[in-house]
Amino acid sequence: MHQKTVQFLEDLRATDWFCNVGRGEYLATDSDILAVGSWDDAIALSSSELHEDALREAMNEITVSLHRNFPSEYMHWNEKVREIKPQLAELVKVKLGESVRLGRAPAVLMSEPCLSDLLGASMAIEYSDFFDSLYFRKLVDSYLRGHFPCGWEGEVSEDFAEGFKTGKMYVY
């Protein structure tokens, strides 16, 4: 595992998850962010097909680039997922449980959206020497600032030209 990914996992462990949901200081300073007003809205967005599509497109953006430009690196994708995913699953379980106990997240918040987001982010970081993912940079920044990124507004072209430069991320 790349040292940047190890550091990201450590940063996630050290972060006070969801400590800033509902606070708009950070959200108001970034024109590429759409603030969400409640956990109900955030959960609805995070479980929507639009969010899943954006996450899938962001992952595809990375894998297509790797497959085309760095095939020898791409060959290690699955083994890296097998190494990272169990660590993330445990981390999400602990941090999400802690956030619920502290009253920062509702008990209905499922671990799957967080795990999917953070696995994608981890893979983006793992391969960041080969491809820079704007989507996952925004997502990582939101989590590490104590917010909950929960969706995307905007289209991503089929050929990923300009990828996620024209849309905005929903963040609570």
Tab-separated table of N, CA and C in Angstrom:
chain	number	residue	atom	x	y	z
A	1	MET	N	0.848	-1.183	0.000
A	1	MET	CA	0.000	0.000	0.000
A	1	MET	C	0.888	1.238	0.000
A	2	HIS	N	0.511	2.190	-0.823
A	2	HIS	CA	1.263	3.437	-0.950
A	2	HIS	C	1.235	4.190	0.382
A	3	GLN	N	2.331	4.875	0.690
A	3	GLN	CA	2.411	5.632	1.944
A	3	GLN	C	1.321	6.703	2.037
A	4	LYS	N	0.926	7.284	0.911
A	4	LYS	CA	-0.147	8.288	0.920
A	4	LYS	C	-1.470	7.660	1.385
A	5	THR	N	-1.705	6.429	0.991
A	5	THR	CA	-2.934	5.737	1.391
A	5	THR	C	-2.883	5.396	2.874
A	6	VAL	N	-1.741	4.939	3.345
A	6	VAL	CA	-1.560	4.669	4.770
A	6	VAL	C	-1.833	5.940	5.570
A	7	GLN	N	-1.294	7.060	5.102
A	7	GLN	CA	-1.514	8.338	5.783
A	7	GLN	C	-2.984	8.741	5.763
A	8	PHE	N	-3.658	8.514	4.654
A	8	PHE	CA	-5.080	8.817	4.565
A	8	PHE	C	-5.873	8.011	5.599
A	9	LEU	N	-5.573	6.729	5.728
A	9	LEU	CA	-6.260	5.899	6.718
A	9	LEU	C	-5.989	6.412	8.134
A	10	GLU	N	-4.763	6.830	8.387
A	10	GLU	CA	-4.435	7.416	9.692
A	10	GLU	C	-5.193	8.724	9.913
A	11	ASP	N	-5.264	9.538	8.892
A	11	ASP	CA	-6.007	10.801	8.988
A	11	ASP	C	-7.485	10.535	9.279
A	12	LEU	N	-8.055	9.525	8.629
A	12	LEU	CA	-9.448	9.164	8.899
A	12	LEU	C	-9.639	8.712	10.339
A	13	ARG	N	-8.674	7.937	10.844
A	13	ARG	CA	-8.755	7.488	12.247
A	13	ARG	C	-8.706	8.679	13.208
A	14	ALA	N	-7.916	9.676	12.865
A	14	ALA	CA	-7.731	10.834	13.742
A	14	ALA	C	-8.848	11.871	13.605
A	15	THR	N	-9.592	11.807	12.513
A	15	THR	CA	-10.642	12.794	12.265
A	15	THR	C	-11.841	12.549	13.163
A	16	ASP	N	-12.419	13.635	13.614
A	16	ASP	CA	-13.640	13.612	14.408
A	16	ASP	C	-14.803	13.603	13.413
A	17	TRP	N	-15.234	12.413	13.005
A	17	TRP	CA	-16.207	12.268	11.932
A	17	TRP	C	-17.491	13.030	12.214
A	18	PHE	N	-17.958	13.751	11.231
A	18	PHE	CA	-19.240	14.450	11.213
A	18	PHE	C	-19.360	15.542	12.274
A	19	CYS	N	-18.244	15.990	12.807
A	19	CYS	CA	-18.274	17.026	13.847
A	19	CYS	C	-18.713	18.378	13.299
A	20	ASN	N	-18.689	18.557	11.992
A	20	ASN	CA	-19.057	19.849	11.405
A	20	ASN	C	-20.280	19.794	10.504
A	21	VAL	N	-21.047	18.686	10.557
A	21	VAL	CA	-22.252	18.650	9.729
A	21	VAL	C	-23.185	19.764	10.174
A	22	GLY	N	-23.794	20.394	9.202
A	22	GLY	CA	-24.709	21.484	9.500
A	22	GLY	C	-24.047	22.828	9.720
A	23	ARG	N	-22.736	22.834	9.776
A	23	ARG	CA	-21.995	24.096	9.924
A	23	ARG	C	-21.495	24.497	8.545
A	24	GLY	N	-21.769	25.712	8.166
A	24	GLY	CA	-21.519	26.122	6.795
A	24	GLY	C	-20.250	26.894	6.531
A	25	GLU	N	-19.356	27.073	7.518
A	25	GLU	CA	-18.168	27.903	7.292
A	25	GLU	C	-17.356	27.418	6.091
A	26	TYR	N	-17.014	26.156	6.090
A	26	TYR	CA	-16.229	25.575	4.992
A	26	TYR	C	-17.062	25.521	3.720
A	27	LEU	N	-18.311	25.150	3.874
A	27	LEU	CA	-19.167	24.992	2.711
A	27	LEU	C	-19.385	26.313	1.980
A	28	ALA	N	-19.451	27.388	2.723
A	28	ALA	CA	-19.706	28.695	2.118
A	28	ALA	C	-18.509	29.232	1.352
A	29	THR	N	-17.322	28.697	1.609
A	29	THR	CA	-16.115	29.209	0.965
A	29	THR	C	-15.787	28.510	-0.351
A	30	ASP	N	-16.484	27.446	-0.685
A	30	ASP	CA	-16.187	26.678	-1.885
A	30	ASP	C	-17.379	26.721	-2.830
A	31	SER	N	-17.201	27.355	-3.966
A	31	SER	CA	-18.306	27.491	-4.920
A	31	SER	C	-18.649	26.170	-5.610
A	32	ASP	N	-17.824	25.149	-5.433
A	32	ASP	CA	-18.095	23.841	-6.021
A	32	ASP	C	-18.826	22.913	-5.052
A	33	ILE	N	-19.319	23.466	-3.942
A	33	ILE	CA	-20.012	22.696	-2.928
A	33	ILE	C	-21.445	23.195	-2.813
A	34	LEU	N	-22.369	22.259	-2.713
A	34	LEU	CA	-23.769	22.581	-2.443
A	34	LEU	C	-24.084	22.096	-1.037
A	35	ALA	N	-24.422	23.008	-0.152
A	35	ALA	CA	-24.705	22.655	1.240
A	35	ALA	C	-26.049	21.954	1.341
A	36	VAL	N	-26.082	20.906	2.150
A	36	VAL	CA	-27.294	20.152	2.436
A	36	VAL	C	-27.748	20.562	3.834
A	37	GLY	N	-29.064	20.659	4.041
A	37	GLY	CA	-29.572	21.235	5.276
A	37	GLY	C	-29.922	20.289	6.401
A	38	SER	N	-29.965	18.974	6.140
A	38	SER	CA	-30.368	18.048	7.204
A	38	SER	C	-29.832	16.649	6.927
A	39	TRP	N	-29.824	15.833	7.974
A	39	TRP	CA	-29.418	14.437	7.803
A	39	TRP	C	-30.399	13.708	6.893
A	40	ASP	N	-31.694	14.019	7.008
A	40	ASP	CA	-32.672	13.357	6.135
A	40	ASP	C	-32.335	13.595	4.667
A	41	ASP	N	-32.035	14.854	4.332
A	41	ASP	CA	-31.668	15.169	2.949
A	41	ASP	C	-30.346	14.505	2.561
A	42	ALA	N	-29.390	14.528	3.464
A	42	ALA	CA	-28.075	13.936	3.186
A	42	ALA	C	-28.179	12.429	2.947
A	43	ILE	N	-28.976	11.765	3.766
A	43	ILE	CA	-29.136	10.311	3.610
A	43	ILE	C	-29.859	9.996	2.306
A	44	ALA	N	-30.881	10.782	2.002
A	44	ALA	CA	-31.593	10.566	0.737
A	44	ALA	C	-30.655	10.745	-0.455
A	45	LEU	N	-29.845	11.785	-0.419
A	45	LEU	CA	-28.896	12.008	-1.512
A	45	LEU	C	-27.859	10.897	-1.594
A	46	SER	N	-27.325	10.478	-0.453
A	46	SER	CA	-26.251	9.476	-0.460
A	46	SER	C	-26.732	8.104	-0.906
A	47	SER	N	-28.027	7.848	-0.795
A	47	SER	CA	-28.549	6.557	-1.227
A	47	SER	C	-29.247	6.645	-2.587
A	48	SER	N	-29.112	7.788	-3.234
A	48	SER	CA	-29.766	7.971	-4.530
A	48	SER	C	-28.950	7.344	-5.658
A	49	GLU	N	-29.651	7.092	-6.735
A	49	GLU	CA	-28.985	6.559	-7.926
A	49	GLU	C	-27.988	7.573	-8.501
A	50	LEU	N	-28.304	8.865	-8.360
A	50	LEU	CA	-27.390	9.897	-8.856
A	50	LEU	C	-26.041	9.844	-8.141
A	51	HIS	N	-26.077	9.633	-6.820
A	51	HIS	CA	-24.827	9.536	-6.059
A	51	HIS	C	-24.056	8.289	-6.481
A	52	GLU	N	-24.754	7.179	-6.582
A	52	GLU	CA	-24.097	5.939	-7.008
A	52	GLU	C	-23.490	6.080	-8.396
A	53	ASP	N	-24.221	6.743	-9.301
A	53	ASP	CA	-23.704	6.955	-10.656
A	53	ASP	C	-22.439	7.812	-10.633
A	54	ALA	N	-22.454	8.885	-9.841
A	54	ALA	CA	-21.280	9.760	-9.770
A	54	ALA	C	-20.081	9.004	-9.211
A	55	LEU	N	-20.310	8.234	-8.160
A	55	LEU	CA	-19.226	7.445	-7.572
A	55	LEU	C	-18.672	6.446	-8.588
A	56	ARG	N	-19.564	5.780	-9.284
A	56	ARG	CA	-19.143	4.806	-10.308
A	56	ARG	C	-18.366	5.506	-11.425
A	57	GLU	N	-18.853	6.668	-11.871
A	57	GLU	CA	-18.154	7.423	-12.914
A	57	GLU	C	-16.771	7.874	-12.453
A	58	ALA	N	-16.672	8.292	-11.200
A	58	ALA	CA	-15.372	8.721	-10.676
A	58	ALA	C	-14.394	7.541	-10.641
A	59	MET	N	-14.896	6.367	-10.245
A	59	MET	CA	-14.033	5.179	-10.245
A	59	MET	C	-13.658	4.803	-11.682
A	60	ASN	N	-14.627	4.866	-12.579
A	60	ASN	CA	-14.355	4.546	-13.987
A	60	ASN	C	-13.336	5.502	-14.582
A	61	GLU	N	-13.421	6.762	-14.200
A	61	GLU	CA	-12.470	7.756	-14.689
A	61	GLU	C	-11.037	7.325	-14.359
A	62	ILE	N	-10.843	6.819	-13.154
A	62	ILE	CA	-9.513	6.361	-12.724
A	62	ILE	C	-9.113	5.091	-13.463
A	63	THR	N	-10.006	4.097	-13.448
A	63	THR	CA	-9.627	2.801	-14.032
A	63	THR	C	-9.420	2.887	-15.539
A	64	VAL	N	-10.226	3.683	-16.219
A	64	VAL	CA	-10.035	3.834	-17.673
A	64	VAL	C	-8.679	4.468	-17.956
A	65	SER	N	-8.344	5.504	-17.203
A	65	SER	CA	-7.050	6.159	-17.401
A	65	SER	C	-5.894	5.195	-17.120
A	66	LEU	N	-6.019	4.454	-16.036
A	66	LEU	CA	-4.956	3.490	-15.710
A	66	LEU	C	-4.839	2.417	-16.783
A	67	HIS	N	-5.981	1.875	-17.197
A	67	HIS	CA	-5.971	0.817	-18.202
A	67	HIS	C	-5.325	1.296	-19.500
A	68	ARG	N	-5.641	2.522	-19.901
A	68	ARG	CA	-5.096	3.070	-21.149
A	68	ARG	C	-3.624	3.457	-21.034
A	69	ASN	N	-3.273	4.080	-19.935
A	69	ASN	CA	-1.956	4.715	-19.835
A	69	ASN	C	-0.946	3.996	-18.944
A	70	PHE	N	-1.425	3.213	-17.999
A	70	PHE	CA	-0.532	2.535	-17.052
A	70	PHE	C	-1.029	1.107	-16.797
A	71	PRO	N	-1.079	0.284	-17.842
A	71	PRO	CA	-1.663	-1.054	-17.694
A	71	PRO	C	-0.958	-1.931	-16.660
A	72	SER	N	0.331	-1.773	-16.516
A	72	SER	CA	1.030	-2.605	-15.522
A	72	SER	C	0.622	-2.227	-14.106
A	73	GLU	N	0.328	-0.961	-13.877
A	73	GLU	CA	-0.164	-0.523	-12.560
A	73	GLU	C	-1.604	-0.973	-12.344
A	74	TYR	N	-2.399	-0.875	-13.403
A	74	TYR	CA	-3.806	-1.256	-13.323
A	74	TYR	C	-3.967	-2.730	-12.943
A	75	MET	N	-3.037	-3.561	-13.348
A	75	MET	CA	-3.104	-4.997	-13.046
A	75	MET	C	-3.154	-5.273	-11.548
A	76	HIS	N	-2.732	-4.338	-10.717
A	76	HIS	CA	-2.702	-4.541	-9.269
A	76	HIS	C	-3.947	-4.002	-8.552
A	77	TRP	N	-4.895	-3.481	-9.312
A	77	TRP	CA	-6.083	-2.847	-8.737
A	77	TRP	C	-6.800	-3.760	-7.736
A	78	ASN	N	-7.143	-4.964	-8.168
A	78	ASN	CA	-7.935	-5.861	-7.308
A	78	ASN	C	-7.194	-6.253	-6.036
A	79	GLU	N	-5.906	-6.493	-6.142
A	79	GLU	CA	-5.161	-6.848	-4.931
A	79	GLU	C	-5.111	-5.673	-3.949
A	80	LYS	N	-5.039	-4.464	-4.482
A	80	LYS	CA	-5.040	-3.282	-3.612
A	80	LYS	C	-6.403	-3.121	-2.930
A	81	VAL	N	-7.481	-3.358	-3.669
A	81	VAL	CA	-8.815	-3.306	-3.070
A	81	VAL	C	-8.920	-4.339	-1.953
A	82	ARG	N	-8.429	-5.561	-2.196
A	82	ARG	CA	-8.482	-6.612	-1.162
A	82	ARG	C	-7.677	-6.243	0.078
A	83	GLU	N	-6.626	-5.474	-0.096
A	83	GLU	CA	-5.809	-5.052	1.043
A	83	GLU	C	-6.468	-3.902	1.812
A	84	ILE	N	-7.042	-2.964	1.094
A	84	ILE	CA	-7.562	-1.747	1.712
A	84	ILE	C	-8.972	-1.935	2.286
A	85	LYS	N	-9.837	-2.632	1.581
A	85	LYS	CA	-11.255	-2.698	1.959
A	85	LYS	C	-11.499	-3.229	3.375
A	86	PRO	N	-10.855	-4.289	3.823
A	86	PRO	CA	-11.117	-4.754	5.199
A	86	PRO	C	-10.712	-3.726	6.264
A	87	GLN	N	-9.628	-3.026	6.023
A	87	GLN	CA	-9.210	-1.986	6.967
A	87	GLN	C	-10.240	-0.867	7.021
A	88	LEU	N	-10.727	-0.477	5.864
A	88	LEU	CA	-11.741	0.573	5.800
A	88	LEU	C	-13.055	0.122	6.432
A	89	ALA	N	-13.452	-1.117	6.187
A	89	ALA	CA	-14.710	-1.618	6.748
A	89	ALA	C	-14.680	-1.531	8.269
A	90	GLU	N	-13.589	-1.922	8.866
A	90	GLU	CA	-13.463	-1.841	10.327
A	90	GLU	C	-13.443	-0.389	10.793
A	91	LEU	N	-12.717	0.441	10.089
A	91	LEU	CA	-12.632	1.859	10.438
A	91	LEU	C	-14.003	2.531	10.356
A	92	VAL	N	-14.744	2.265	9.292
A	92	VAL	CA	-16.079	2.848	9.127
A	92	VAL	C	-16.990	2.377	10.248
A	93	LYS	N	-16.930	1.104	10.575
A	93	LYS	CA	-17.767	0.554	11.652
A	93	LYS	C	-17.499	1.283	12.969
A	94	VAL	N	-16.236	1.455	13.309
A	94	VAL	CA	-15.853	2.104	14.564
A	94	VAL	C	-16.226	3.586	14.554
A	95	LYS	N	-15.832	4.298	13.503
A	95	LYS	CA	-16.051	5.747	13.466
A	95	LYS	C	-17.535	6.099	13.320
A	96	LEU	N	-18.262	5.334	12.552
A	96	LEU	CA	-19.686	5.584	12.409
A	96	LEU	C	-20.408	5.301	13.725
A	97	GLY	N	-20.048	4.202	14.379
A	97	GLY	CA	-20.625	3.891	15.686
A	97	GLY	C	-20.338	4.985	16.702
A	98	GLU	N	-19.123	5.467	16.700
A	98	GLU	CA	-18.734	6.556	17.596
A	98	GLU	C	-19.544	7.820	17.295
A	99	SER	N	-19.733	8.130	16.028
A	99	SER	CA	-20.497	9.320	15.639
A	99	SER	C	-21.960	9.207	16.061
A	100	VAL	N	-22.528	8.019	15.960
A	100	VAL	CA	-23.908	7.809	16.390
A	100	VAL	C	-24.008	7.970	17.906
A	101	ARG	N	-23.071	7.371	18.644
A	101	ARG	CA	-23.073	7.493	20.116
A	101	ARG	C	-22.941	8.945	20.572
A	102	LEU	N	-22.175	9.735	19.839
A	102	LEU	CA	-21.976	11.141	20.190
A	102	LEU	C	-23.108	12.041	19.689
A	103	GLY	N	-24.059	11.469	18.976
A	103	GLY	CA	-25.175	12.251	18.461
A	103	GLY	C	-24.847	13.072	17.233
A	104	ARG	N	-23.767	12.740	16.559
A	104	ARG	CA	-23.357	13.488	15.356
A	104	ARG	C	-23.923	12.903	14.080
A	105	ALA	N	-24.379	11.681	14.154
A	105	ALA	CA	-24.957	11.017	12.988
A	105	ALA	C	-26.141	10.192	13.466
A	106	PRO	N	-27.169	10.087	12.647
A	106	PRO	CA	-28.329	9.288	13.044
A	106	PRO	C	-28.032	7.793	12.928
A	107	ALA	N	-28.713	7.023	13.742
A	107	ALA	CA	-28.508	5.567	13.731
A	107	ALA	C	-28.893	4.947	12.388
A	108	VAL	N	-29.742	5.634	11.624
A	108	VAL	CA	-30.158	5.079	10.332
A	108	VAL	C	-29.095	5.240	9.249
A	109	LEU	N	-28.050	6.018	9.524
A	109	LEU	CA	-26.983	6.185	8.536
A	109	LEU	C	-26.265	4.853	8.368
A	110	MET	N	-26.325	4.321	7.191
A	110	MET	CA	-25.729	3.019	6.913
A	110	MET	C	-24.248	3.171	6.587
A	111	SER	N	-23.510	2.141	6.870
A	111	SER	CA	-22.071	2.183	6.626
A	111	SER	C	-21.724	2.075	5.145
A	112	GLU	N	-22.619	1.496	4.348
A	112	GLU	CA	-22.286	1.246	2.942
A	112	GLU	C	-21.942	2.500	2.156
A	113	PRO	N	-22.723	3.606	2.267
A	113	PRO	CA	-22.304	4.796	1.509
A	113	PRO	C	-20.923	5.304	1.930
A	114	CYS	N	-20.650	5.281	3.231
A	114	CYS	CA	-19.332	5.737	3.709
A	114	CYS	C	-18.234	4.810	3.206
A	115	LEU	N	-18.466	3.505	3.298
A	115	LEU	CA	-17.461	2.547	2.858
A	115	LEU	C	-17.197	2.686	1.360
A	116	SER	N	-18.247	2.818	0.572
A	116	SER	CA	-18.064	2.969	-0.885
A	116	SER	C	-17.291	4.237	-1.209
A	117	ASP	N	-17.695	5.345	-0.563
A	117	ASP	CA	-16.988	6.614	-0.772
A	117	ASP	C	-15.513	6.485	-0.429
A	118	LEU	N	-15.243	5.948	0.739
A	118	LEU	CA	-13.870	5.928	1.243
A	118	LEU	C	-13.004	4.891	0.542
A	119	LEU	N	-13.602	3.817	0.056
A	119	LEU	CA	-12.825	2.870	-0.751
A	119	LEU	C	-12.429	3.539	-2.067
A	120	GLY	N	-13.372	4.231	-2.684
A	120	GLY	CA	-13.037	4.971	-3.908
A	120	GLY	C	-11.961	6.006	-3.661
A	121	ALA	N	-12.100	6.727	-2.551
A	121	ALA	CA	-11.098	7.744	-2.207
A	121	ALA	C	-9.736	7.106	-1.973
A	122	SER	N	-9.720	5.987	-1.298
A	122	SER	CA	-8.452	5.293	-1.029
A	122	SER	C	-7.784	4.843	-2.317
A	123	MET	N	-8.586	4.337	-3.239
A	123	MET	CA	-8.014	3.911	-4.516
A	123	MET	C	-7.523	5.113	-5.313
A	124	ALA	N	-8.246	6.217	-5.231
A	124	ALA	CA	-7.795	7.438	-5.917
A	124	ALA	C	-6.463	7.899	-5.344
A	125	ILE	N	-6.327	7.817	-4.039
A	125	ILE	CA	-5.063	8.203	-3.401
A	125	ILE	C	-3.963	7.202	-3.754
A	126	GLU	N	-4.304	5.938	-3.736
A	126	GLU	CA	-3.337	4.883	-4.062
A	126	GLU	C	-2.742	5.094	-5.454
A	127	TYR	N	-3.564	5.566	-6.379
A	127	TYR	CA	-3.119	5.758	-7.765
A	127	TYR	C	-2.921	7.229	-8.135
A	128	SER	N	-2.811	8.090	-7.155
A	128	SER	CA	-2.715	9.524	-7.427
A	128	SER	C	-1.432	9.923	-8.163
A	129	ASP	N	-0.431	9.084	-8.151
A	129	ASP	CA	0.769	9.381	-8.939
A	129	ASP	C	0.499	9.239	-10.435
A	130	PHE	N	-0.600	8.555	-10.781
A	130	PHE	CA	-0.925	8.285	-12.179
A	130	PHE	C	-2.161	9.033	-12.671
A	131	PHE	N	-3.033	9.396	-11.735
A	131	PHE	CA	-4.268	10.087	-12.112
A	131	PHE	C	-4.759	10.926	-10.934
A	132	ASP	N	-5.135	12.160	-11.219
A	132	ASP	CA	-5.641	13.057	-10.187
A	132	ASP	C	-7.157	13.139	-10.311
A	133	SER	N	-7.872	12.690	-9.286
A	133	SER	CA	-9.327	12.684	-9.313
A	133	SER	C	-9.882	13.886	-8.545
A	134	LEU	N	-10.447	14.816	-9.274
A	134	LEU	CA	-11.066	15.987	-8.660
A	134	LEU	C	-12.214	15.566	-7.749
A	135	TYR	N	-13.027	14.647	-8.193
A	135	TYR	CA	-14.161	14.170	-7.392
A	135	TYR	C	-13.687	13.643	-6.032
A	136	PHE	N	-12.700	12.777	-6.045
A	136	PHE	CA	-12.262	12.185	-4.787
A	136	PHE	C	-11.467	13.166	-3.928
A	137	ARG	N	-10.811	14.133	-4.545
A	137	ARG	CA	-10.161	15.176	-3.730
A	137	ARG	C	-11.202	15.935	-2.921
A	138	LYS	N	-12.318	16.301	-3.556
A	138	LYS	CA	-13.397	17.003	-2.855
A	138	LYS	C	-14.014	16.116	-1.768
A	139	LEU	N	-14.208	14.871	-2.098
A	139	LEU	CA	-14.801	13.940	-1.142
A	139	LEU	C	-13.908	13.768	0.087
A	140	VAL	N	-12.623	13.547	-0.131
A	140	VAL	CA	-11.666	13.388	0.967
A	140	VAL	C	-11.637	14.640	1.837
A	141	ASP	N	-11.562	15.778	1.201
A	141	ASP	CA	-11.524	17.039	1.935
A	141	ASP	C	-12.753	17.183	2.834
A	142	SER	N	-13.910	16.823	2.316
A	142	SER	CA	-15.148	16.933	3.095
A	142	SER	C	-15.132	16.016	4.314
A	143	TYR	N	-14.765	14.765	4.122
A	143	TYR	CA	-14.693	13.838	5.258
A	143	TYR	C	-13.687	14.321	6.302
A	144	LEU	N	-12.514	14.716	5.858
A	144	LEU	CA	-11.471	15.110	6.810
A	144	LEU	C	-11.798	16.413	7.536
A	145	ARG	N	-12.721	17.189	6.998
A	145	ARG	CA	-13.160	18.420	7.669
A	145	ARG	C	-14.376	18.180	8.569
A	146	GLY	N	-14.777	16.920	8.715
A	146	GLY	CA	-15.880	16.602	9.608
A	146	GLY	C	-17.255	16.751	8.993
A	147	HIS	N	-17.325	16.709	7.677
A	147	HIS	CA	-18.603	16.807	6.968
A	147	HIS	C	-18.944	15.458	6.348
A	148	PHE	N	-20.119	15.397	5.750
A	148	PHE	CA	-20.588	14.189	5.077
A	148	PHE	C	-20.888	14.514	3.621
A	149	PRO	N	-19.990	14.129	2.694
A	149	PRO	CA	-20.277	14.322	1.270
A	149	PRO	C	-21.343	13.312	0.868
A	150	CYS	N	-22.366	13.779	0.170
A	150	CYS	CA	-23.504	12.885	-0.020
A	150	CYS	C	-24.105	12.882	-1.421
A	151	GLY	N	-23.470	13.508	-2.362
A	151	GLY	CA	-24.023	13.457	-3.702
A	151	GLY	C	-23.297	14.365	-4.669
A	152	TRP	N	-23.752	14.324	-5.896
A	152	TRP	CA	-23.138	15.108	-6.960
A	152	TRP	C	-24.225	15.656	-7.863
A	153	GLU	N	-24.062	16.897	-8.262
A	153	GLU	CA	-24.957	17.492	-9.247
A	153	GLU	C	-24.129	17.854	-10.464
A	154	GLY	N	-24.515	17.323	-11.602
A	154	GLY	CA	-23.800	17.612	-12.835
A	154	GLY	C	-23.548	16.356	-13.633
A	155	GLU	N	-23.373	16.548	-14.897
A	155	GLU	CA	-23.119	15.446	-15.813
A	155	GLU	C	-21.623	15.217	-15.979
A	156	VAL	N	-21.280	13.983	-16.225
A	156	VAL	CA	-19.904	13.622	-16.548
A	156	VAL	C	-19.938	13.045	-17.959
A	157	SER	N	-19.135	13.612	-18.847
A	157	SER	CA	-19.165	13.146	-20.230
A	157	SER	C	-18.705	11.696	-20.325
A	158	GLU	N	-19.227	11.012	-21.299
A	158	GLU	CA	-18.925	9.590	-21.480
A	158	GLU	C	-17.430	9.318	-21.648
A	159	ASP	N	-16.717	10.269	-22.244
A	159	ASP	CA	-15.287	10.053	-22.448
A	159	ASP	C	-14.457	10.668	-21.311
A	160	PHE	N	-15.132	11.143	-20.268
A	160	PHE	CA	-14.509	11.723	-19.078
A	160	PHE	C	-13.740	13.011	-19.362
A	161	ALA	N	-13.923	13.592	-20.556
A	161	ALA	CA	-13.252	14.855	-20.849
A	161	ALA	C	-13.736	15.898	-19.854
A	162	GLU	N	-12.825	16.525	-19.175
A	162	GLU	CA	-13.127	17.511	-18.143
A	162	GLU	C	-13.842	16.892	-16.946
A	163	GLY	N	-13.966	15.586	-16.918
A	163	GLY	CA	-14.506	14.826	-15.815
A	163	GLY	C	-15.510	15.525	-14.926
A	164	PHE	N	-15.100	15.845	-13.743
A	164	PHE	CA	-15.979	16.405	-12.733
A	164	PHE	C	-15.762	17.909	-12.541
A	165	LYS	N	-15.281	18.580	-13.573
A	165	LYS	CA	-14.996	20.010	-13.441
A	165	LYS	C	-16.226	20.888	-13.531
A	166	THR	N	-17.324	20.374	-14.047
A	166	THR	CA	-18.496	21.216	-14.249
A	166	THR	C	-19.597	21.023	-13.204
A	167	GLY	N	-19.493	20.066	-12.337
A	167	GLY	CA	-20.535	19.823	-11.357
A	167	GLY	C	-20.174	20.311	-9.966
A	168	LYS	N	-21.053	19.966	-9.024
A	168	LYS	CA	-20.849	20.358	-7.630
A	168	LYS	C	-21.168	19.182	-6.712
A	169	MET	N	-20.455	19.121	-5.607
A	169	MET	CA	-20.664	18.069	-4.635
A	169	MET	C	-21.619	18.542	-3.551
A	170	TYR	N	-22.597	17.702	-3.227
A	170	TYR	CA	-23.467	17.959	-2.086
A	170	TYR	C	-22.747	17.537	-0.819
A	171	VAL	N	-22.763	18.414	0.184
A	171	VAL	CA	-22.064	18.124	1.447
A	171	VAL	C	-22.924	18.604	2.602
A	172	TYR	N	-23.013	17.753	3.620
A	172	TYR	CA	-23.703	18.142	4.852
A	172	TYR	C	-22.673	18.327	5.945
